[in-house]
Coordinates of C-alpha atoms (C1' of nucleotides) in Angstrom, one line a residue:
Chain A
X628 CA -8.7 28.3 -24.1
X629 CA -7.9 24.4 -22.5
X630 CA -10.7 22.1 -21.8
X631 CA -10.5 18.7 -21.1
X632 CA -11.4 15.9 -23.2
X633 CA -13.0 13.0 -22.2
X634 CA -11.7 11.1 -24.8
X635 CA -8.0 11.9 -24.6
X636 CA -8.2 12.4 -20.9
X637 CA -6.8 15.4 -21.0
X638 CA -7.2 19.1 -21.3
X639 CA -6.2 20.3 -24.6
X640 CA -6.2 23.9 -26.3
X641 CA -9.9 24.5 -27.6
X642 CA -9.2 24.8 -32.0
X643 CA -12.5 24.3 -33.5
X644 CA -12.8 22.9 -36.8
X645 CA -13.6 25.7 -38.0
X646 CA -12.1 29.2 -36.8
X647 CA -14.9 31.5 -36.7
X648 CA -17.8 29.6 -35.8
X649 CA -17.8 27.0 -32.9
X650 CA -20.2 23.8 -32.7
X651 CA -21.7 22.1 -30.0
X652 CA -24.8 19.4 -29.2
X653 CA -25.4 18.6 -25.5
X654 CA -27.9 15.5 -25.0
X655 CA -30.9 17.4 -23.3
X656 CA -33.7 15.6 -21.3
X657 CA -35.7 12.1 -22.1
X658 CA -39.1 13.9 -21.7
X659 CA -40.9 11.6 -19.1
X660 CA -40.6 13.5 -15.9
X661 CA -39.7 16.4 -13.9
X662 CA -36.5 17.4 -14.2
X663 CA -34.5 17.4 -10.4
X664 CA -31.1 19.2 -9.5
X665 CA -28.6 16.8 -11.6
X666 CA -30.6 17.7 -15.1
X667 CA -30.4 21.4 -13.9
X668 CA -26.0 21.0 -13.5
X669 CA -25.8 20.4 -16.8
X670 CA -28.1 22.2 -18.6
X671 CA -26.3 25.4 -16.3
X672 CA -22.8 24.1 -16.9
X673 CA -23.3 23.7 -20.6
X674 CA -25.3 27.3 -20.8
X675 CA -22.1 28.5 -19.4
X676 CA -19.6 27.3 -21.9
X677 CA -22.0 28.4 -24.5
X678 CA -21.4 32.1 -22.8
X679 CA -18.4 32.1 -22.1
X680 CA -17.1 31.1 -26.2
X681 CA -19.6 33.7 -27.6
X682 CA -18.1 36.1 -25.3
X683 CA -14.5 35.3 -26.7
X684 CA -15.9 36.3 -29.7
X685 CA -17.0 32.9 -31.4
X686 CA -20.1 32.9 -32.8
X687 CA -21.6 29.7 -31.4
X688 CA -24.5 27.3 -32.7
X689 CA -25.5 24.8 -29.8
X690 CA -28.4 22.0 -30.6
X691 CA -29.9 20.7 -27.3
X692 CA -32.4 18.0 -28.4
X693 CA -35.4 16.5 -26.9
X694 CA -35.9 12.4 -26.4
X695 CA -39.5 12.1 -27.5
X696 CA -40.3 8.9 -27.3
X697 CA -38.8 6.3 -25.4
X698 CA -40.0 3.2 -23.3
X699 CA -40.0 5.4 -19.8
X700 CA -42.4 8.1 -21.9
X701 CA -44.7 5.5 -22.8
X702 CA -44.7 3.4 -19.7
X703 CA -45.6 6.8 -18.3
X704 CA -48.2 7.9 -20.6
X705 CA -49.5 4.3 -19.6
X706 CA -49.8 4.7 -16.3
X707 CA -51.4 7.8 -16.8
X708 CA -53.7 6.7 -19.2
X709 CA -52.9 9.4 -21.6
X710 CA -51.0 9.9 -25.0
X711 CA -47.3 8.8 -25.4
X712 CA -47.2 12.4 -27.1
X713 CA -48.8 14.2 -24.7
X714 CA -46.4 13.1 -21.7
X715 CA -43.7 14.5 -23.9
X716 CA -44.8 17.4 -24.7
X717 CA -46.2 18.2 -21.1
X718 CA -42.3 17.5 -19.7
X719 CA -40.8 19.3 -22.1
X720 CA -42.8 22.5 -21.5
X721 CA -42.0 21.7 -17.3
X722 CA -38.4 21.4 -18.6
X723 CA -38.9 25.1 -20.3
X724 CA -40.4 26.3 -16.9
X725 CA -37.6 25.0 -14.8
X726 CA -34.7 25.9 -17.1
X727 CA -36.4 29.4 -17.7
X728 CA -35.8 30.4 -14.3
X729 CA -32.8 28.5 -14.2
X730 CA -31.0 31.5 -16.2
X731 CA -30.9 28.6 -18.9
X732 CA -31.2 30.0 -22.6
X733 CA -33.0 28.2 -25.1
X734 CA -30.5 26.8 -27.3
X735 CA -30.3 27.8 -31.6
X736 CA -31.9 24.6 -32.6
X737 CA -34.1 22.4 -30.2
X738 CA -34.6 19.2 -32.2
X739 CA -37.2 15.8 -31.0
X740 CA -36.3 12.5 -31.8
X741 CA -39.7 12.1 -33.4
X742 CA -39.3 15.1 -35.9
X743 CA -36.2 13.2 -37.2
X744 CA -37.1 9.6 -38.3
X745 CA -36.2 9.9 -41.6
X746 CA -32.7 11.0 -41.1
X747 CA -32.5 8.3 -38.8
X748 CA -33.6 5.5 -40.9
X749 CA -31.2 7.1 -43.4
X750 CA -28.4 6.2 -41.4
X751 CA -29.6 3.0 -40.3
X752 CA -29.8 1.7 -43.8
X753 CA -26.2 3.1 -44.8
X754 CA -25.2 1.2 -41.7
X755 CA -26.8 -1.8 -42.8
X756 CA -24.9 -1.4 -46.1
X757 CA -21.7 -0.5 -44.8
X758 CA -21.9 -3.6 -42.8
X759 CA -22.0 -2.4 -39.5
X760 CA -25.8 -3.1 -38.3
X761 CA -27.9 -6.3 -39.5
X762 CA -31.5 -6.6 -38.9
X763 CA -33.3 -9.7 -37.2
X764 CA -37.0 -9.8 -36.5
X765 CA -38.0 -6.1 -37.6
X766 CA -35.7 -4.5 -35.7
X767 CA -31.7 -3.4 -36.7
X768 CA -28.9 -3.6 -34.4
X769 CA -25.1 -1.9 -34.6
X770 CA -22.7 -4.8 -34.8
X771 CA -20.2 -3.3 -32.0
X772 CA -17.4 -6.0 -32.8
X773 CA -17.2 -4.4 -36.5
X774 CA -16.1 -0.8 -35.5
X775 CA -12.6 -1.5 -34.5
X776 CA -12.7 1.8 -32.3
X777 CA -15.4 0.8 -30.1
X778 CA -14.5 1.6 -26.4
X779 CA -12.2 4.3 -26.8
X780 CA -14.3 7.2 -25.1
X781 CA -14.9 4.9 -21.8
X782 CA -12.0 3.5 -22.2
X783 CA -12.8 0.1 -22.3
X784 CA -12.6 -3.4 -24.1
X785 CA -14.5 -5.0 -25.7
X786 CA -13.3 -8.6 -24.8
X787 CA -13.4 -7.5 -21.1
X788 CA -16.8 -5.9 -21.3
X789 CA -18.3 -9.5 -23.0
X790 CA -16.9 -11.5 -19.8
X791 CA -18.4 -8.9 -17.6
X792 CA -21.2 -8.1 -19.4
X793 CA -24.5 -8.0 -17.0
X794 CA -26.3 -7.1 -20.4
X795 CA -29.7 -9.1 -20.6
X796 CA -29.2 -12.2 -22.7
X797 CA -31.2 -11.0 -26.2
X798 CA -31.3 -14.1 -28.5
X799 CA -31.2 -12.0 -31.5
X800 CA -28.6 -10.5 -30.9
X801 CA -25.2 -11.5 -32.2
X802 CA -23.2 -10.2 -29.5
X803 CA -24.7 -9.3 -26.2
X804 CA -22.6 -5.8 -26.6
X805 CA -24.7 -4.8 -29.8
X806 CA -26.8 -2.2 -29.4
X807 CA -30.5 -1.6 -31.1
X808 CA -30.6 1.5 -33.9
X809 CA -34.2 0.5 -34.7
X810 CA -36.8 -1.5 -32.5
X811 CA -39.9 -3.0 -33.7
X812 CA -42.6 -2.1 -32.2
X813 CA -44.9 -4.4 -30.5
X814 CA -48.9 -4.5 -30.1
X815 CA -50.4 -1.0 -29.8
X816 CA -47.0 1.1 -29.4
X817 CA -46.1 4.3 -31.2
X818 CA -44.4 3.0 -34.8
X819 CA -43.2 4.0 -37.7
X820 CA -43.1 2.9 -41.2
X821 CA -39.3 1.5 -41.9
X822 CA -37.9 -0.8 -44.8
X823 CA -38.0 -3.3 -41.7
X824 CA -41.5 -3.2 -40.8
X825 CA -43.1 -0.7 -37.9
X826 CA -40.7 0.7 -35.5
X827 CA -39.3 2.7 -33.4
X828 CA -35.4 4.5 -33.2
X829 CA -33.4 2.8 -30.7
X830 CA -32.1 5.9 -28.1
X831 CA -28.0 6.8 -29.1
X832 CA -29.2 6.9 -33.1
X833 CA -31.2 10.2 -32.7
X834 CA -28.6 12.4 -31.4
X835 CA -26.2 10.3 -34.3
X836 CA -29.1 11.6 -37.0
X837 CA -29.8 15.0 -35.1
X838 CA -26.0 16.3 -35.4
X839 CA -25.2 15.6 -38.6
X840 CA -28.3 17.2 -39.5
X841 CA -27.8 20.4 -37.7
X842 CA -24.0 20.6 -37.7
X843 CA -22.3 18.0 -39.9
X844 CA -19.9 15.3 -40.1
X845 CA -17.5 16.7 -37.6
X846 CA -17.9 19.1 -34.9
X847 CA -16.2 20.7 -31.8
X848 CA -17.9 19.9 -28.7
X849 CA -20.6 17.2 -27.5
X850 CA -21.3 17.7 -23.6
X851 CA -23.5 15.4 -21.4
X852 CA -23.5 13.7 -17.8
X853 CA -20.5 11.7 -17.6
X854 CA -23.1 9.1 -16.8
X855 CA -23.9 9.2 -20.8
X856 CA -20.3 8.3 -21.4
X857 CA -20.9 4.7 -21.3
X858 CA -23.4 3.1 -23.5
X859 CA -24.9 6.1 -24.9
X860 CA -21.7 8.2 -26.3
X861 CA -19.6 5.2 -27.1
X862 CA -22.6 4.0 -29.1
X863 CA -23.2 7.8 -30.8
X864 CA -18.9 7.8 -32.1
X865 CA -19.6 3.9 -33.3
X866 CA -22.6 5.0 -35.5
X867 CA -21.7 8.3 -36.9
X868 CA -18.0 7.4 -37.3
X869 CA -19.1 4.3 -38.6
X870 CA -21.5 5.7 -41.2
X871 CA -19.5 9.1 -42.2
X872 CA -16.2 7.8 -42.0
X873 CA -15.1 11.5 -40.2
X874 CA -14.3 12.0 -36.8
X875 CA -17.4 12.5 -35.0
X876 CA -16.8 15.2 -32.5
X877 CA -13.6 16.8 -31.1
X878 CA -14.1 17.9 -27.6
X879 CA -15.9 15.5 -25.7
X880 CA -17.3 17.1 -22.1
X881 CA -18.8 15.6 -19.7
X882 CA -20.3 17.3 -16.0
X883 CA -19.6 15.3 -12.8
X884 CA -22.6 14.1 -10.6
X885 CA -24.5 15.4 -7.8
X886 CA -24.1 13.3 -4.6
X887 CA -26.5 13.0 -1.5
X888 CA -25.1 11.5 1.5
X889 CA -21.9 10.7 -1.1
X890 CA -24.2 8.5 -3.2
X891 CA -25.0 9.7 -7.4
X892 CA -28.3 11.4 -6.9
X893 CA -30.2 9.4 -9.2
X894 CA -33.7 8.0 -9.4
X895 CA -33.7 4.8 -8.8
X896 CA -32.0 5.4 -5.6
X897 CA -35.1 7.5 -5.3
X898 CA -32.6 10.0 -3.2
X899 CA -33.5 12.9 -5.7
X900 CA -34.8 16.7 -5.5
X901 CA -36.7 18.0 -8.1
X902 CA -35.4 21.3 -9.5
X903 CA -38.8 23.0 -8.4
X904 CA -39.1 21.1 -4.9
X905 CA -35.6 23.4 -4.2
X906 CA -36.8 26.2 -5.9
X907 CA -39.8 26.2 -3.1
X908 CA -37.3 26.9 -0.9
X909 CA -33.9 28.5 -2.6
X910 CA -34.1 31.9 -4.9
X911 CA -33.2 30.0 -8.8
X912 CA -29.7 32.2 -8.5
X913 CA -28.9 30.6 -5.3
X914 CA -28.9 27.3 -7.3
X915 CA -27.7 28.2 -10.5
X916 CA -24.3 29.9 -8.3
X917 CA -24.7 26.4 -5.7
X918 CA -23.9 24.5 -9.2
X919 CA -21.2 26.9 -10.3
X920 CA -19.2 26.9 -7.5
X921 CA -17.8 23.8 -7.6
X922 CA -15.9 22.9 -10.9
X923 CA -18.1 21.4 -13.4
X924 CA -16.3 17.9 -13.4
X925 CA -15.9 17.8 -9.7
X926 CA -19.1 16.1 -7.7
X927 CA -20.8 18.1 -5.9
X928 CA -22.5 17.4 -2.6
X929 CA -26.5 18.4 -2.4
X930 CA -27.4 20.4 0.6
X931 CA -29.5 22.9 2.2
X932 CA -26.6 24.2 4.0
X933 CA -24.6 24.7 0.9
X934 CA -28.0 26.3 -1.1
X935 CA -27.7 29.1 2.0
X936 CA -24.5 29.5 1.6
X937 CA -24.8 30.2 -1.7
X938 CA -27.8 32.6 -0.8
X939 CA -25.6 34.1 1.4
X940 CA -22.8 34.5 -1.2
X941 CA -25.1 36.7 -3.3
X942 CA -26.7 38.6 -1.0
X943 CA -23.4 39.9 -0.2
X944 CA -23.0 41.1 -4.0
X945 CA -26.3 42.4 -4.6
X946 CA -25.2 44.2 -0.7
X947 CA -22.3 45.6 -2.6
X948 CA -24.0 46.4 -5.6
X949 CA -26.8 48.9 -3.5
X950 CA -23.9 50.5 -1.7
X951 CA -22.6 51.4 -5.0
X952 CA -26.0 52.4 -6.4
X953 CA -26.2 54.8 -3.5
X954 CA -22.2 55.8 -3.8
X955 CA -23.1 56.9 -7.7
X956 CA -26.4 58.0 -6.5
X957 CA -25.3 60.8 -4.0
X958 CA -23.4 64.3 -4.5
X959 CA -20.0 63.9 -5.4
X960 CA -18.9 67.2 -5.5
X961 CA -15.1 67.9 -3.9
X962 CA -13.0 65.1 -4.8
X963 CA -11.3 63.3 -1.6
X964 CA -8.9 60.0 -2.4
X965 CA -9.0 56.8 -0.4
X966 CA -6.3 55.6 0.8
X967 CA -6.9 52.3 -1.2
X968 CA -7.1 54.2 -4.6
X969 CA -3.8 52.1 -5.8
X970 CA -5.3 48.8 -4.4
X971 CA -8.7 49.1 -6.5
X972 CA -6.6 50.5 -9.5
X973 CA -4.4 47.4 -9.4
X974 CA -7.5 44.8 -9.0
X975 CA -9.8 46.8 -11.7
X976 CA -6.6 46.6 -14.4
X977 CA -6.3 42.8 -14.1
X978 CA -9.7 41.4 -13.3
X979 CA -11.1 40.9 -16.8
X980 CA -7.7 39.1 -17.7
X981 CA -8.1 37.1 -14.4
X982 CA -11.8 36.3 -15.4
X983 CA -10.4 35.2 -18.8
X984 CA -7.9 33.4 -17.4
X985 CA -10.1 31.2 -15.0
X986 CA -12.4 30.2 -17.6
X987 CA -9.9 29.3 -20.2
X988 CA -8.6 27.1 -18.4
X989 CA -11.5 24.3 -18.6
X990 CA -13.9 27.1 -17.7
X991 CA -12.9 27.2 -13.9
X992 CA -16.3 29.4 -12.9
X993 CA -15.1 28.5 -8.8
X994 CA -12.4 30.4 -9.9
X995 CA -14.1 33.2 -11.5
X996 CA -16.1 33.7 -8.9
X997 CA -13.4 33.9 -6.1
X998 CA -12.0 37.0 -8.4
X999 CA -15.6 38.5 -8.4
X1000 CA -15.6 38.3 -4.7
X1001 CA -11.5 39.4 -4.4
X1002 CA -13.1 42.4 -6.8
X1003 CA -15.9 43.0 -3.9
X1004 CA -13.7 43.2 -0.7
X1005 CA -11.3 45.6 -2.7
X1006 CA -13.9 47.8 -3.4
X1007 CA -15.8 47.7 -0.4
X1008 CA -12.3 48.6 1.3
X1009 CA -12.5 51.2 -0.9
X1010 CA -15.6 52.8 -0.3
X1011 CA -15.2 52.6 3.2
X1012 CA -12.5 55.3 3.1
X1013 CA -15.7 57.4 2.1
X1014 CA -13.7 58.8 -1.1
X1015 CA -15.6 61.5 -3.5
X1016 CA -14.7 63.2 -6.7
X1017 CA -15.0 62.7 -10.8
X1018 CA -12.4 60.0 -10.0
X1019 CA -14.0 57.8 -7.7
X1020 CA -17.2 58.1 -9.1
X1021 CA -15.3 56.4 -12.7
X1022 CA -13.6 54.3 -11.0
X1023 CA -16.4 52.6 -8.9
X1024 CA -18.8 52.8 -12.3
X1025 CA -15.8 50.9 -14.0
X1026 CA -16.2 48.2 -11.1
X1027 CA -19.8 48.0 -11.2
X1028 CA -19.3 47.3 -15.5
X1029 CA -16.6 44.7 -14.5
X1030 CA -18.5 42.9 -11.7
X1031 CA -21.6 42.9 -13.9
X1032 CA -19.6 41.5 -16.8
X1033 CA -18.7 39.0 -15.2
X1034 CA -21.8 38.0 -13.8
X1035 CA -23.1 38.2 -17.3
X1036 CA -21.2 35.1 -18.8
X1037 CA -22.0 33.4 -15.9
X1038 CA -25.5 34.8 -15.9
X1039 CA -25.5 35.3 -12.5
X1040 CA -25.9 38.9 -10.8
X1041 CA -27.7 40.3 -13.4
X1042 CA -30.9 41.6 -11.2
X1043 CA -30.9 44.8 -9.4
X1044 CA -31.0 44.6 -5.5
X1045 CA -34.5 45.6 -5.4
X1046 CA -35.0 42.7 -7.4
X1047 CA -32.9 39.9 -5.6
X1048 CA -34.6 41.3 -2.0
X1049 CA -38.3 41.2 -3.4
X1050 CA -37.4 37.6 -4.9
X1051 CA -36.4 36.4 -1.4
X1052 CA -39.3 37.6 0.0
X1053 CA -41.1 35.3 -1.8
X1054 CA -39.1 32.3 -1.3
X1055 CA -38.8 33.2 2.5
X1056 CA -42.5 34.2 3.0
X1057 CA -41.7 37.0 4.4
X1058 CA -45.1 37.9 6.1
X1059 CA -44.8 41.9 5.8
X1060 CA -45.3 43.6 2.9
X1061 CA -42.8 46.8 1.1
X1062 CA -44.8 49.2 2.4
X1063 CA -45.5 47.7 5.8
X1064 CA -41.7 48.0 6.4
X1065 CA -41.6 51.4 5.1
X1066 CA -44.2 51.7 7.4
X1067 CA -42.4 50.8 10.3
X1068 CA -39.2 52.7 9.0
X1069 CA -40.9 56.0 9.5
X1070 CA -42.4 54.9 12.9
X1071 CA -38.5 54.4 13.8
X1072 CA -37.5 57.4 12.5
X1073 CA -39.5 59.4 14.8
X1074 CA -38.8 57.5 17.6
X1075 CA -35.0 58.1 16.9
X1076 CA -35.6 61.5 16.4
X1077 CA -36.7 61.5 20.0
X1078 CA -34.1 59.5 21.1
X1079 CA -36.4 56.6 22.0
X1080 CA -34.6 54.1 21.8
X1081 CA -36.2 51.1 23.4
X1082 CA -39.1 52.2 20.9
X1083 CA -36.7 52.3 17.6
X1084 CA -34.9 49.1 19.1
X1085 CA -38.3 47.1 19.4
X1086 CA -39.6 48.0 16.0
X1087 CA -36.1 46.7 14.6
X1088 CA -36.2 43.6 16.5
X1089 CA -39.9 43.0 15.7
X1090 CA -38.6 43.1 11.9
X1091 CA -36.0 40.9 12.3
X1092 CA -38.0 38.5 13.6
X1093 CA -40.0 38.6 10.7
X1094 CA -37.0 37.8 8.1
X1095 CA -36.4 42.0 7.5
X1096 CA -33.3 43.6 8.6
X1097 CA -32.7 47.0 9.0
X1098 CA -29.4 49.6 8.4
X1099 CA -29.3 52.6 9.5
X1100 CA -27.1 54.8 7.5
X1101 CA -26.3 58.6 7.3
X1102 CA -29.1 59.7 4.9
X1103 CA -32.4 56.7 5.9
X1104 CA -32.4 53.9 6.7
X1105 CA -32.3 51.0 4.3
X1106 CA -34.6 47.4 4.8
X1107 CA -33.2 43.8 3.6
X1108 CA -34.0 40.2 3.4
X1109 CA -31.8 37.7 6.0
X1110 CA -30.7 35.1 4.4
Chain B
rG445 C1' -13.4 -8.6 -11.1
rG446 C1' -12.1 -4.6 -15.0
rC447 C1' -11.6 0.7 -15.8
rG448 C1' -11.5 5.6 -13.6
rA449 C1' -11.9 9.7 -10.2
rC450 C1' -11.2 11.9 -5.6
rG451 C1' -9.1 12.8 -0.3
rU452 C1' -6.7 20.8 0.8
rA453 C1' -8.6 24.6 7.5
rC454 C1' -14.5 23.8 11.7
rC455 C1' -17.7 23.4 6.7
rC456 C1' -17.8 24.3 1.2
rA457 C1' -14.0 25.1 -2.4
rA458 C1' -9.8 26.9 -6.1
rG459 C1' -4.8 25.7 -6.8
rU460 C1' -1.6 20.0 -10.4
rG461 C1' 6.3 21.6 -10.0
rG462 C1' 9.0 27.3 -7.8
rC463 C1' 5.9 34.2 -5.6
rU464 C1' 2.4 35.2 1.3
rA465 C1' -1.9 27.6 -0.3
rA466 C1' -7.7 31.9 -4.1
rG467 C1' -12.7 32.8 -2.7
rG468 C1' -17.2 31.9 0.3
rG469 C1' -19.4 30.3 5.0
rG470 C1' -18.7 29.7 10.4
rG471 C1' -15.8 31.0 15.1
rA472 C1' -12.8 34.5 18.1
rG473 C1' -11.1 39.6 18.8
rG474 C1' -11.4 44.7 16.9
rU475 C1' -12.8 49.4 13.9
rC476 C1' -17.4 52.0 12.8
rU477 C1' -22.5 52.7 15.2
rG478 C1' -27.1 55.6 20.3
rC479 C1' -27.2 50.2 20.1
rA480 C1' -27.2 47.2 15.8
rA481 C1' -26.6 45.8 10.7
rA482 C1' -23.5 46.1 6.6
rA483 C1' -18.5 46.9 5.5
rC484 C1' -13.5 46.6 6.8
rC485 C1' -9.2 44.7 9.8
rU486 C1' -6.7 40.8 12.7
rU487 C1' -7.0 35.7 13.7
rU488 C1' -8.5 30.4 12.5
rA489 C1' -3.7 24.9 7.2
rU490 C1' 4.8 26.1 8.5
rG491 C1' 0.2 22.8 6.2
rC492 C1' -2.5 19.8 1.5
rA493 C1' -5.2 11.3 3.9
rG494 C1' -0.5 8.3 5.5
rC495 C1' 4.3 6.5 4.3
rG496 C1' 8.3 6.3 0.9
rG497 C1' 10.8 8.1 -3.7
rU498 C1' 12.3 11.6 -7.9
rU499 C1' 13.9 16.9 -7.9
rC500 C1' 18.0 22.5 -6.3
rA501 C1' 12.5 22.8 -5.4
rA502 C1' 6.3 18.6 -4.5
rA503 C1' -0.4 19.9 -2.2
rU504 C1' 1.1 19.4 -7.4
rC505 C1' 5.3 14.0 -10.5
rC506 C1' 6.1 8.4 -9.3
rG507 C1' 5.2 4.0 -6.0
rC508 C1' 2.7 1.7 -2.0
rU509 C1' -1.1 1.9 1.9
rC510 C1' -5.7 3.7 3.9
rG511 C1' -10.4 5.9 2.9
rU512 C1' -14.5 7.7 -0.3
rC513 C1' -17.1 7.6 -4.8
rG514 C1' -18.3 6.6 -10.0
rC515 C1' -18.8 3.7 -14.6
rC516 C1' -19.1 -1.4 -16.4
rU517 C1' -27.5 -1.8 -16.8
rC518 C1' -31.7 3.1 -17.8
rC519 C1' -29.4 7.5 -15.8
rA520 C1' -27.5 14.6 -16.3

RNA sequence: GGCGACGUACCCAAGUGGCUAAGGGGGAGGUCUGCAAAACCUUUAUGCAGCGGUUCAAAUCCGCUCGUCGCCUCCA
């Protein structure tokens, strides 16, 4: 397995530090708002990595933390009039909702900045000792020009950085580069006790504190928005590496952006969707496999037109997954080959290696799902030579385990037909109920047993316009959702 | 200004030295069907921003040019 490393720059074969068990920390959500699409890529991108290792056998512990307190919460909670605490804890349940239907699972260990001040202040002091921070006025800053390292994730320097530097002038700082671990808290804001008076923890030291806590000195991968490359990560290597003296993380990962109209999606461009603003629109799946289909480092372009397309892309799997439900489903007595027997063999003995192979290889999910879809065709070429026998029925059952396999890293694909149709009724407001359509399907059957068809035809278009398509196949006649 | 990424068909998107340039969407034609739909088939890039170079061999490596974007400030 290759992924690429930020901090090298290059992909490199995936050795964890330890053989068995692989671990990773992704910086989760500053709990202030609701989360829109860009939260959502990396939350799914780093869901997926977590899937894919367990399902190469490692046993995985991922930390995903919570920023609980933070200027933008308590300017929020101001505005609103209500508890610093509260605002978090409201947007961190929203983030739950969102990431819920998201197909994001919760990670092993979900740790808040707040819960960890002591480990914080911990490392502040050792820092403060090692001679790497120095406190003026209550509150402790990390003396960047002391950690010779300093730049190497983002690739910078620090001599070019201080002639560039837009960083607002702070008298008490030595350098303008230097970075606060601990803030002191002014008039009426959340504090805490400290050996440097009441405080609060600066933002990189609590996923510093956090890590070491929940998976030691060193680990394998740290994962973020490459937008948290620069300060945030560069500031997270200069404190732990500074305080432990270890490496801090091997594998550094990093998602690319979502763009609208080629521009970052970000807020203060204000050109942002909120996850559940698309979801009023969009089935979640259509999302989650909008954000997979690109390459996770790659930018991807936010539109409605790609969100159908995606919608369009799994409506033609969970297609392909009814026709072989009702393949398995009918009598498959006398055994009759299709001609594309060989074909089908040939694709079903190489697909979980091509899978495997796609995914190593910086987990390339575009890739894996263009062998999914190879997979479908085949099949579907398959079926439509209306083959029958013991052999068939394995052979399609075999696909149907592969496909859904597959889908199961990915955690897409993993509802039944029935499911993904009633979903997209929802999202579609379709106006007619199941059993209206049913309704209407037995109306049409009669009139096609009489051979009326202007009647059948006028029932079928009179669905259609309402979002429902019908197929009429040898044994019924089957309803879906237009996408 | 410094650092970095990207530019593949009508659209989205894999591919980063050698097998017919994946896959999805759209278009055109066809098979099937009472007609449709779905599915399948054919077709839609002798070509990978442009120009040079390296190599037996380049979308892939190198150089230049053009274009787009990102980071350098909070940001997923």
């Amino acid at each position: 397995m290759r992924i690429y490393n930020t901090l090298t720059s290059k992909k490199e074969e995936f050795l964890p530090v330890s053989p068995e068990k692989v671990t990773m920390y992704s910086c989760g959500i500053t709990a202030y708002d609701y989360c829109h699409i860009g939260h959502a890529r990396s939350a799914i991108v780093f869901d997926v990595m977590r899937r894919y290792i367990q399902y190469k056998g490692f046993a995985v512990k991922y930390i995903r933390n919570f920023t609980d307190i933070d200027d933008k919460i308590i300017n929020r909670a101001k505005q609103e009039g209500s508890a610093w605490d509260a605002v978090a804890e409201k947007f961190i349940q929203e983030y739950y909702h969102d990431m819920d239907l998201l197909g994001v699972g919760r990670a092993d260990v979900e740790p808040k900045a707040t819960e960890h001040i002591t480990e914080m202040i911990d490392i502040v002091r050792g820092l403060i000792a090692k001679g790497y921070a120095y406190e003026a006025d209550g509150s402790v800053y990390f003396e960047v020009g002391a950690f010779r390292e300093y730049g190497k994730l983002s690739k910078r320097d620090l001599e070019d950085m201080m002639a560039g530097a837009r960083v607002e002038v702070n008298e008490k700082k030595k350098s303008p580069m230097d970075f606060a671990l601990w803030k002191a808290s002014k008039e009426g804001e959340p504090a805490w006790e400290s050996p440097w008076g009441p405080g609060r923890p600066g933002w990189h030291i609590e996923c510093s504190a956090m890590s070491l806590k929940h998976l030691g000195e060193t680990f394998d991968i740290h994962g973020g928005g490459a937008d948290l490359i620069f300060p945030h990560h560069e500031n997270e290597i200069a404190q732990s590496e500074a305080y432990t003296g270890k490496p801090f993380v091997k594998y550094w990962v990093h998602n690319g952006f979502i763009t609208v109209d080629k521009e970052k999606m970000s807020k203060s461009l204000g050109n942002f969707f909120t996850i559940r603003e698309i979801m009023s629109k969009f089935d979640a799946e259509a999302i989650r496999f909008f954000l997979l289909s690109t390459h996770y480092r790659s930018p991807i372009e936010f539109s409605d037109e790609q969100l159908r397309e995606a919608e369009v892309s799994i409506d033609r799997y969970y297609t392909t997954l009814l026709r072989i439900d009702d393949f398995l489903g009918q009598d498959n007595e006398k055994g009759k080959a299709s001609a594309e027997e060989k074909a089908l063999e040939d694709i079903l003995g190489r697909f979980r290696a091509g899978f495997a192979e796609a995914m190593d290889d910086d987990f390339n999910t575009a890739l894996a799902i263009g062998g999914i879809f190879e997979l479908i065709r085949v099949l579907n070429k398959y079926l439509d030579g209306r083959p029958s026998g013991k052999k068939v029925a394995d052979m399609v059952t075999r696909s149907r385990s592969l496909l859904k396999e597959a889908g199961g890293v990915l955690n897409i694909f993993t509802r039944t037909p029935a499911e993904w149709y009633r979903s997209l009724m929802l999202v579609k407001q379709i106006g007619v109920t199941e059993v209206d359509i049913e309704v209407k399907i037995g109306e049409r059957r009669q009139a096609r047993a009489d051979k009326d068809w202007a009647r059948a035809d006028s029932i079928r278009k009179d669905l259609d316009e309402k979002g429902i398509i019908l197929e009429d196949k040898k044994d019924g006649t089957t309803w879906r959702v237009k996408v």
